[in-house]
XYZ file of C-alpha atoms in Angstrom:
558
model
C -35.378 -6.819 83.869
C -33.493 -8.733 86.560
C -32.719 -6.923 89.788
C -29.149 -5.657 90.116
C -26.633 -7.375 92.326
C -26.533 -6.452 96.008
C -28.548 -7.158 99.059
C -32.250 -6.569 98.397
C -34.218 -4.740 101.103
C -37.864 -5.777 101.059
C -39.458 -2.517 102.064
C -42.579 -0.705 100.889
C -40.409 1.991 99.347
C -38.470 -0.608 97.375
C -41.670 -2.190 96.152
C -42.965 1.226 95.137
C -39.836 1.900 93.148
C -39.903 -1.525 91.568
C -43.483 -1.040 90.402
C -42.923 2.527 89.264
C -39.567 2.229 87.504
C -39.724 -1.369 86.417
C -36.784 -2.326 88.583
C -34.795 0.773 87.675
C -34.138 1.240 91.344
C -32.251 4.070 93.036
C -28.948 3.500 94.878
C -30.541 3.979 98.281
C -32.678 0.914 97.594
C -29.605 -1.275 97.811
C -27.076 -2.280 100.358
C -23.476 -2.649 99.030
C -20.501 -4.378 100.321
C -17.229 -2.544 101.013
C -15.726 -3.658 97.722
C -18.739 -2.449 95.801
C -18.634 0.891 97.604
C -14.938 1.379 96.690
C -15.685 0.503 93.087
C -18.457 3.125 92.918
C -16.170 5.798 94.393
C -13.430 4.950 91.905
C -15.928 5.201 89.052
C -17.003 8.675 90.242
C -13.358 9.753 90.368
C -12.786 8.551 86.793
C -15.803 10.505 85.558
C -14.487 13.657 87.231
C -11.158 13.202 85.442
C -12.952 12.718 82.151
C -14.963 15.922 82.615
C -11.764 17.836 83.465
C -10.012 16.454 80.338
C -12.985 17.474 78.191
C -12.894 20.991 79.644
C -9.155 21.323 78.962
C -9.589 20.028 75.433
C -12.309 22.599 74.766
C -10.101 25.366 76.175
C -7.182 24.330 73.948
C -9.435 24.292 70.865
C -10.672 27.818 71.648
C -7.089 29.067 72.060
C -6.107 27.556 68.725
C -9.058 29.217 66.984
C -8.155 32.548 68.550
C -4.494 32.229 67.500
C -5.444 31.449 63.902
C -7.866 34.358 63.665
C -5.638 36.958 65.351
C -3.371 37.876 62.306
C -6.385 38.241 60.035
C -8.255 40.272 62.639
C -5.307 42.669 62.942
C -5.101 43.119 59.181
C -8.837 43.704 58.787
C -9.314 45.931 61.845
C -10.094 48.996 59.724
C -12.588 47.006 57.647
C -14.299 45.815 60.838
C -14.683 49.425 61.980
C -16.258 50.364 58.670
C -18.628 47.403 58.904
C -19.633 48.467 62.405
C -20.531 51.957 61.140
C -22.529 50.492 58.271
C -24.798 48.424 60.492
C -28.453 49.420 60.503
C -30.756 49.881 63.491
C -31.597 46.178 63.642
C -27.919 45.288 63.969
C -27.722 43.750 60.506
C -24.916 44.452 58.058
C -25.551 46.683 55.103
C -26.023 44.771 51.845
C -23.120 46.671 50.253
C -20.723 45.529 53.008
C -19.893 41.810 52.807
C -19.489 40.067 56.184
C -15.972 39.204 57.229
C -14.759 35.702 57.894
C -14.781 36.338 61.652
C -18.409 37.520 61.522
C -19.355 34.422 59.517
C -17.733 32.207 62.116
C -19.538 34.021 64.963
C -22.872 33.666 63.187
C -22.292 29.992 62.620
C -21.389 29.552 66.289
C -24.561 31.300 67.470
C -26.669 29.203 65.117
C -25.125 26.009 66.450
C -25.842 27.076 70.062
C -29.468 27.819 69.219
C -29.920 24.437 67.618
C -28.259 22.863 70.636
C -30.518 24.726 73.059
C -33.673 23.776 71.163
C -32.686 20.179 71.036
C -34.308 18.209 73.860
C -32.133 16.312 76.211
C -32.499 12.616 75.839
C -32.771 10.668 79.070
C -30.138 8.114 79.518
C -31.223 4.972 81.407
C -29.265 3.904 84.451
C -26.395 1.527 83.999
C -26.569 -2.067 84.998
C -24.724 -1.256 88.171
C -27.146 1.503 89.009
C -24.318 3.840 89.979
C -25.276 6.803 87.788
C -27.640 9.264 89.440
C -29.578 12.005 87.687
C -27.024 14.665 88.526
C -24.117 12.673 87.074
C -26.114 12.033 83.886
C -26.762 15.737 83.552
C -23.080 16.635 84.098
C -21.955 14.072 81.543
C -24.473 15.417 79.064
C -23.161 18.940 79.646
C -19.575 17.784 79.048
C -20.535 16.033 75.838
C -22.436 19.122 74.754
C -19.387 21.292 75.427
C -17.200 18.918 73.426
C -19.702 18.942 70.561
C -19.779 22.751 70.638
C -15.966 22.878 70.487
C -15.882 20.512 67.540
C -18.518 22.530 65.717
C -16.632 25.722 66.503
C -13.640 24.289 64.669
C -15.832 23.206 61.775
C -17.316 26.713 61.637
C -14.007 28.175 60.455
C -14.217 28.625 56.706
C -11.767 27.281 54.173
C -10.568 30.825 53.478
C -9.667 31.332 57.151
C -7.691 28.120 57.268
C -5.826 29.093 54.109
C -5.115 32.552 55.503
C -3.793 31.078 58.739
C -1.595 28.625 56.839
C -0.284 31.428 54.629
C 0.603 33.533 57.664
C 2.412 30.576 59.214
C 4.420 30.037 56.016
C 5.285 33.721 55.864
C 6.508 33.631 59.414
C 8.636 30.575 58.648
C 10.143 32.268 55.576
C 10.903 35.422 57.535
C 12.578 33.359 60.246
C 14.750 31.546 57.722
C 15.553 34.809 55.951
C 16.765 36.407 59.174
C 19.035 33.443 59.854
C 20.547 33.390 56.351
C 24.239 34.156 55.891
C 25.554 36.813 53.543
C 26.431 34.250 50.858
C 22.986 32.697 51.068
C 21.416 36.149 50.755
C 23.396 36.854 47.592
C 22.396 33.485 46.140
C 18.744 34.123 47.016
C 18.879 37.561 45.422
C 20.417 36.110 42.255
C 17.698 33.447 42.111
C 14.999 36.087 42.460
C 16.595 38.214 39.754
C 16.607 35.261 37.350
C 13.001 34.344 38.090
C 11.722 37.913 38.061
C 12.220 40.977 35.879
C 14.670 43.843 35.796
C 12.110 46.291 37.220
C 12.676 47.092 40.906
C 9.385 46.957 42.774
C 10.650 47.243 46.292
C 13.037 45.926 48.874
C 12.095 43.360 51.436
C 13.787 43.891 54.772
C 16.523 45.867 53.070
C 18.254 42.578 52.296
C 16.637 40.535 49.511
C 15.231 42.270 46.460
C 11.642 41.418 45.542
C 10.384 41.700 41.987
C 7.092 41.207 40.261
C 6.533 38.963 37.318
C 5.651 41.045 34.243
C 2.307 40.707 32.545
C 2.395 39.695 28.874
C 1.684 43.288 27.905
C 4.394 44.778 30.106
C 7.720 45.812 28.648
C 11.176 45.948 30.164
C 13.098 43.192 31.835
C 13.797 39.660 30.728
C 12.359 36.538 32.254
C 14.401 33.453 32.975
C 13.030 31.771 29.848
C 14.015 34.701 27.620
C 17.501 34.768 29.128
C 17.920 31.064 28.474
C 16.772 31.507 24.890
C 19.243 34.347 24.248
C 22.163 32.855 26.181
C 23.511 31.131 23.072
C 24.782 33.592 20.496
C 23.457 33.015 16.951
C 26.076 31.395 14.668
C 26.210 34.427 12.372
C 27.108 36.883 15.143
C 29.744 37.344 17.841
C 29.031 36.927 21.526
C 28.236 40.025 23.555
C 30.876 39.094 26.135
C 33.587 39.871 23.566
C 32.571 43.523 23.596
C 32.322 43.777 19.828
C 30.243 46.961 20.025
C 33.148 48.822 21.601
C 35.595 47.724 18.894
C 36.618 49.887 15.977
C 36.751 47.991 12.713
C 34.982 46.688 9.646
C 33.226 43.478 8.641
C 35.199 41.573 6.022
C 32.498 38.954 5.501
C 29.617 39.002 4.669
C 29.833 42.155 2.598
C 26.338 41.805 1.102
C 23.021 40.568 2.417
C 22.987 37.749 -0.129
C 26.085 36.159 1.390
C 25.204 33.978 4.343
C 28.181 31.618 4.639
C 31.326 30.687 2.758
C 32.547 27.128 2.217
C 35.438 25.801 0.094
C 34.409 24.624 -3.373
C 34.117 20.875 -3.734
C 36.407 20.601 -6.771
C 39.662 22.546 -6.636
C 43.016 21.769 -8.239
C 45.136 24.028 -5.997
C 44.702 26.122 -2.822
C 44.094 29.337 -4.811
C 41.383 27.818 -7.022
C 38.120 29.404 -5.823
C 39.702 30.539 -2.555
C 38.236 33.390 -0.515
C 40.432 36.500 -0.575
C 39.818 39.822 1.140
C 42.215 42.698 2.024
C 42.895 43.711 5.636
C 43.613 47.396 5.200
C 45.415 50.033 7.279
C 47.789 47.719 9.108
C 50.640 49.526 10.849
C 52.966 47.452 13.022
C 54.027 50.550 14.986
C 50.435 51.343 15.965
C 49.639 47.668 16.544
C 52.440 47.459 19.104
C 50.947 50.421 20.954
C 47.413 49.024 20.851
C 46.255 51.469 18.186
C 44.879 50.823 14.741
C 43.663 47.472 13.363
C 45.371 44.586 15.132
C 42.711 41.865 15.558
C 41.081 39.397 13.174
C 37.890 37.745 14.463
C 36.270 34.729 12.777
C 32.977 32.981 13.508
C 32.830 29.557 11.851
C 31.779 25.943 12.208
C 33.628 22.747 11.269
C 31.486 19.593 10.819
C 32.289 16.538 12.904
C 33.328 14.653 9.754
C 35.741 17.404 8.635
C 39.371 16.310 8.427
C 40.972 19.740 8.199
C 40.613 23.386 7.226
C 42.935 26.406 7.199
C 43.289 30.124 6.589
C 46.291 32.344 5.824
C 47.408 35.911 6.505
C 49.951 37.286 4.026
C 51.689 40.604 3.493
C 52.055 42.693 0.344
C 53.909 40.957 -2.458
C 52.940 37.461 -1.346
C 52.957 36.189 -4.965
C 49.803 34.081 -4.856
C 50.453 33.227 -1.216
C 53.841 31.738 -1.926
C 54.933 33.669 1.188
C 52.622 33.552 4.210
C 53.054 35.340 7.513
C 50.539 33.224 9.463
C 48.975 29.839 8.711
C 46.259 28.276 10.937
C 45.455 24.611 10.251
C 43.525 22.222 12.597
C 43.792 18.558 11.512
C 41.292 16.252 13.207
C 42.620 12.942 11.811
C 46.364 13.520 12.258
C 47.995 11.944 15.340
C 44.780 11.972 17.299
C 44.068 15.598 16.400
C 46.667 18.317 15.869
C 46.598 22.102 15.580
C 49.355 23.254 13.235
C 50.474 26.890 13.113
C 53.210 27.859 10.658
C 54.574 30.354 8.163
C 55.765 30.085 4.590
C 58.645 31.877 2.887
C 59.136 31.671 -0.864
C 57.216 28.433 -1.116
C 58.899 26.782 1.872
C 56.957 25.964 5.003
C 58.695 26.760 8.263
C 59.020 24.723 11.417
C 55.434 24.237 12.662
C 54.097 24.958 16.127
C 52.029 21.883 16.932
C 49.787 21.130 19.878
C 47.090 18.460 20.426
C 43.504 19.469 19.839
C 42.750 18.093 23.300
C 44.562 21.106 24.779
C 42.344 23.683 23.065
C 38.571 24.282 23.178
C 36.472 22.085 20.904
C 36.699 23.086 17.251
C 35.133 20.252 15.234
C 31.467 19.308 15.580
C 30.412 22.542 17.304
C 27.504 24.780 16.336
C 29.886 27.727 16.080
C 33.401 28.661 17.202
C 34.904 32.105 17.762
C 38.589 32.565 16.881
C 40.655 35.716 17.401
C 44.145 36.432 16.001
C 45.907 39.454 17.473
C 49.033 40.879 15.811
C 51.579 42.547 18.098
C 55.295 43.210 18.172
C 56.095 39.654 19.277
C 53.964 37.669 16.863
C 50.461 36.322 16.212
C 48.444 35.386 19.351
C 45.633 32.859 18.832
C 42.531 32.864 21.061
C 39.878 30.148 20.691
C 36.659 30.848 22.614
C 38.601 33.367 24.696
C 41.448 30.991 25.623
C 45.014 31.923 24.700
C 46.042 28.720 22.910
C 49.219 29.483 20.941
C 51.549 32.108 19.538
C 53.499 32.218 16.274
C 56.448 34.533 16.753
C 57.363 36.757 13.822
C 59.694 34.902 11.459
C 59.733 37.586 8.771
C 60.221 41.281 9.368
C 56.917 43.071 8.866
C 56.747 46.248 6.760
C 57.641 49.316 8.819
C 55.141 51.532 6.954
C 51.330 51.191 6.830
C 50.308 48.456 4.425
C 47.546 46.060 3.492
C 47.495 42.457 4.690
C 45.479 39.762 2.930
C 43.199 37.109 4.398
C 42.772 33.885 2.427
C 40.589 30.811 2.937
C 42.243 28.136 0.721
C 40.127 25.659 -1.211
C 42.421 22.696 -0.489
C 45.888 21.916 0.853
C 49.128 21.755 -1.151
C 48.377 18.162 -2.161
C 44.803 18.773 -3.297
C 43.086 17.341 -0.204
C 39.762 19.184 0.230
C 39.028 21.361 3.233
C 35.683 21.384 4.988
C 34.383 24.230 7.113
C 31.841 27.047 6.959
C 32.552 30.701 7.740
C 29.756 32.866 9.136
C 31.534 36.131 9.816
C 34.970 37.781 9.556
C 35.891 41.050 11.263
C 39.066 43.189 11.182
C 39.725 46.046 13.583
C 41.203 47.208 16.861
C 40.873 45.512 20.231
C 43.019 45.824 23.317
C 45.499 43.026 23.906
C 43.978 39.913 25.469
C 47.320 38.276 26.321
C 48.136 38.039 30.019
C 51.412 39.031 31.629
C 52.652 35.464 32.065
C 52.348 33.486 28.823
C 55.310 31.166 29.340
C 52.982 28.148 29.198
C 51.457 29.152 25.831
C 52.548 26.974 22.925
C 54.989 28.666 20.527
C 56.303 31.242 22.991
C 60.096 31.791 23.015
C 60.721 29.484 20.054
C 63.395 30.041 17.390
C 63.030 29.424 13.699
C 64.897 30.849 10.675
C 66.007 29.909 7.208
C 69.314 28.045 6.971
C 71.633 30.130 4.754
C 73.628 27.159 3.311
C 71.224 24.205 3.278
C 68.502 23.064 0.852
C 65.559 20.792 1.636
C 64.639 18.162 -0.990
C 61.154 16.662 -0.494
C 58.848 14.323 -2.392
C 61.488 11.590 -2.758
C 60.636 7.872 -2.674
C 61.166 6.302 0.740
C 64.328 4.228 1.232
C 64.765 1.439 3.759
C 68.355 0.030 3.691
C 71.939 1.305 3.617
C 72.448 0.446 -0.043
C 69.595 2.719 -1.081
C 70.973 5.457 1.207
C 74.354 5.313 -0.494
C 72.809 5.404 -3.946
C 70.707 8.464 -3.097
C 73.648 10.261 -1.507
C 75.770 9.658 -4.624
C 72.989 10.883 -6.883
C 72.495 14.143 -4.920
C 76.229 14.834 -4.781
C 76.463 14.311 -8.548
C 73.553 16.689 -9.279
C 74.742 19.537 -7.029
C 78.526 19.049 -7.425
C 79.013 21.953 -9.782
C 77.569 24.338 -7.175
C 79.791 23.099 -4.356
C 83.173 24.293 -5.538
C 86.343 22.351 -4.876
C 84.994 20.658 -1.752
C 81.695 19.745 -3.271
C 78.513 19.394 -1.157
C 77.573 17.343 1.891
C 74.299 15.456 2.078
C 72.075 14.062 4.817
C 69.825 11.165 3.742
C 67.600 9.667 6.480
C 65.868 6.283 6.173
C 62.125 5.607 5.923
C 61.341 9.191 4.876
C 60.817 11.005 1.606
C 63.223 13.927 2.020
C 66.931 14.781 2.212
C 69.246 17.758 2.883
C 72.073 19.221 0.771
C 74.535 21.629 2.429
C 76.928 23.994 0.607
C 80.123 25.684 1.707
C 78.932 29.299 1.269
C 75.660 31.234 1.157
C 76.289 32.289 -2.462
C 76.639 28.671 -3.619
C 73.377 27.745 -1.893
C 71.501 30.697 -3.394
C 72.743 29.919 -6.899
C 71.807 26.234 -6.632
C 68.334 27.139 -5.352
C 67.678 29.604 -8.155
C 68.825 27.310 -10.960
C 67.688 23.888 -9.752
C 64.299 24.744 -8.197
C 62.503 24.380 -11.553
C 64.783 21.797 -13.243
C 64.931 19.091 -10.597
C 61.924 16.713 -10.753
C 61.378 16.908 -6.981
C 60.497 19.937 -4.837
C 63.452 22.010 -3.564
C 63.048 24.603 -0.787
C 65.321 26.267 1.731
C 65.943 24.296 4.881
C 65.189 25.595 8.340
C 67.847 26.066 10.950
C 67.318 24.506 14.358
C 67.956 26.413 17.554
C 71.115 24.382 18.186
C 72.441 25.200 14.711
C 71.694 28.873 15.247
C 73.620 28.852 18.538
C 76.555 27.111 16.873
C 76.599 29.658 14.034
C 76.447 32.488 16.559
C 79.407 31.117 18.497
C 81.389 30.609 15.320
C 80.712 34.195 14.256
C 81.765 35.508 17.646
C 84.911 33.415 17.576
C 85.787 34.665 14.099
C 85.253 38.261 15.177
C 87.461 37.715 18.208
C 90.257 36.203 16.144
C 90.097 39.099 13.713
C 90.336 41.583 16.555
C 93.269 39.756 18.099
C 95.085 39.723 14.777
C 94.517 43.452 14.406
C 95.833 44.168 17.876
C 98.907 42.078 17.167
């Protein structure tokens, strides 16, 4: 080993050290320059800083261990007292009392210290500069030992202790967030807990958010979130609970037996009454219906396939004559003008002026698993509710019987032209339910409309379409010739539009019109019905009647 740098002093003491330590000489055997002396002092200062940093690091580690163990020590204070009483004379724990996590950590710490004490200190040779004395080596070894003890103290904490400390930290964070939550957030949190838990109250946390326990498979009471999701959709053969059907007073019109599951129109039918569904709606009294008493509501649960073009049902009064007169007609048509809902009435074989609205303005009807439809009868008319939405109203066009009577519900097999209808009825119910119409229904289709039979005009339909003036004149002459004998001296007036298959014939008096309708309805090859009067025509007739009454009064006064 080469001698270290510096000025060598050839003395007997130096020779003795060189022979004894193999040139591992002590600092006093050298003479250093001023720069070397400053360097040695700076090195000593750095080592002091390192020892101080190690001490502070050890202190911080101990504080962290104490902070993590404090919550668990507070919770298990009673258990620690019991363990202390169960110790035997030798200071060992009783076999029936398991050691706590803190005791395990203390035992591990003591074991590590014993192993450290029994471990011999390894001599560290002097550095090349020869600046480390025996005392500095010993202090550095003590610092490293303290650091090793601190690291092993951290390792001595069990996995359960670390989990417990982490759980306590999370609980504290949750409690802090809970205390800072607003009222709306608290309500939302409570609703979330109610959905995820059961209906059994197990306690109140903080007096603010309700805590619940998840039920065991054997427990009863309460519904989990999964069960609520599974029962949220009402089965197709039953009405939704939100309609309050249990509180209604009424009877089930369909199915009447357990064998009947659904009803669908027959595939082959020659007319609407061929194989149609017909059931009476008993105990109808318009006086009680106006007051919210007695049967006033028809409820249907049905489905219409996505490929269905149309379907319909009718409500008729007594003496309908095979539904030749209908009080209420409901008819969705998916393929007509982009989808139309048609609501109408029929008097003596003549359809009235329809109330039409696009299907886009009502809840989905076609292609749904099931649809709920309600028709409420009141003093103003028939109110239609689809999935709870007030969609339309058909005002009364015929005076209803003043005495209690029986109405009739019909599901036709086809339309008037033999086109098949496609839908499936699950359930029909007839009974009493309070009015669902709101105070302001001015925006509902069919409200405040006017429609009545024209007393002096007939409607001829089913005619071939005409396209030019010559054909118009020929048709007008033909109609005037056929109905001339019913028109008196003045004859009849006709209205023949182009590009359509109908025409109108107007008479001078009501009696002439009635006689022509009675005699020609079955003789004429095309269909003849009574025409409808528009609101403008009704106003004109009303003004004419008032003017006639005024003239008569003036003549009497004169």
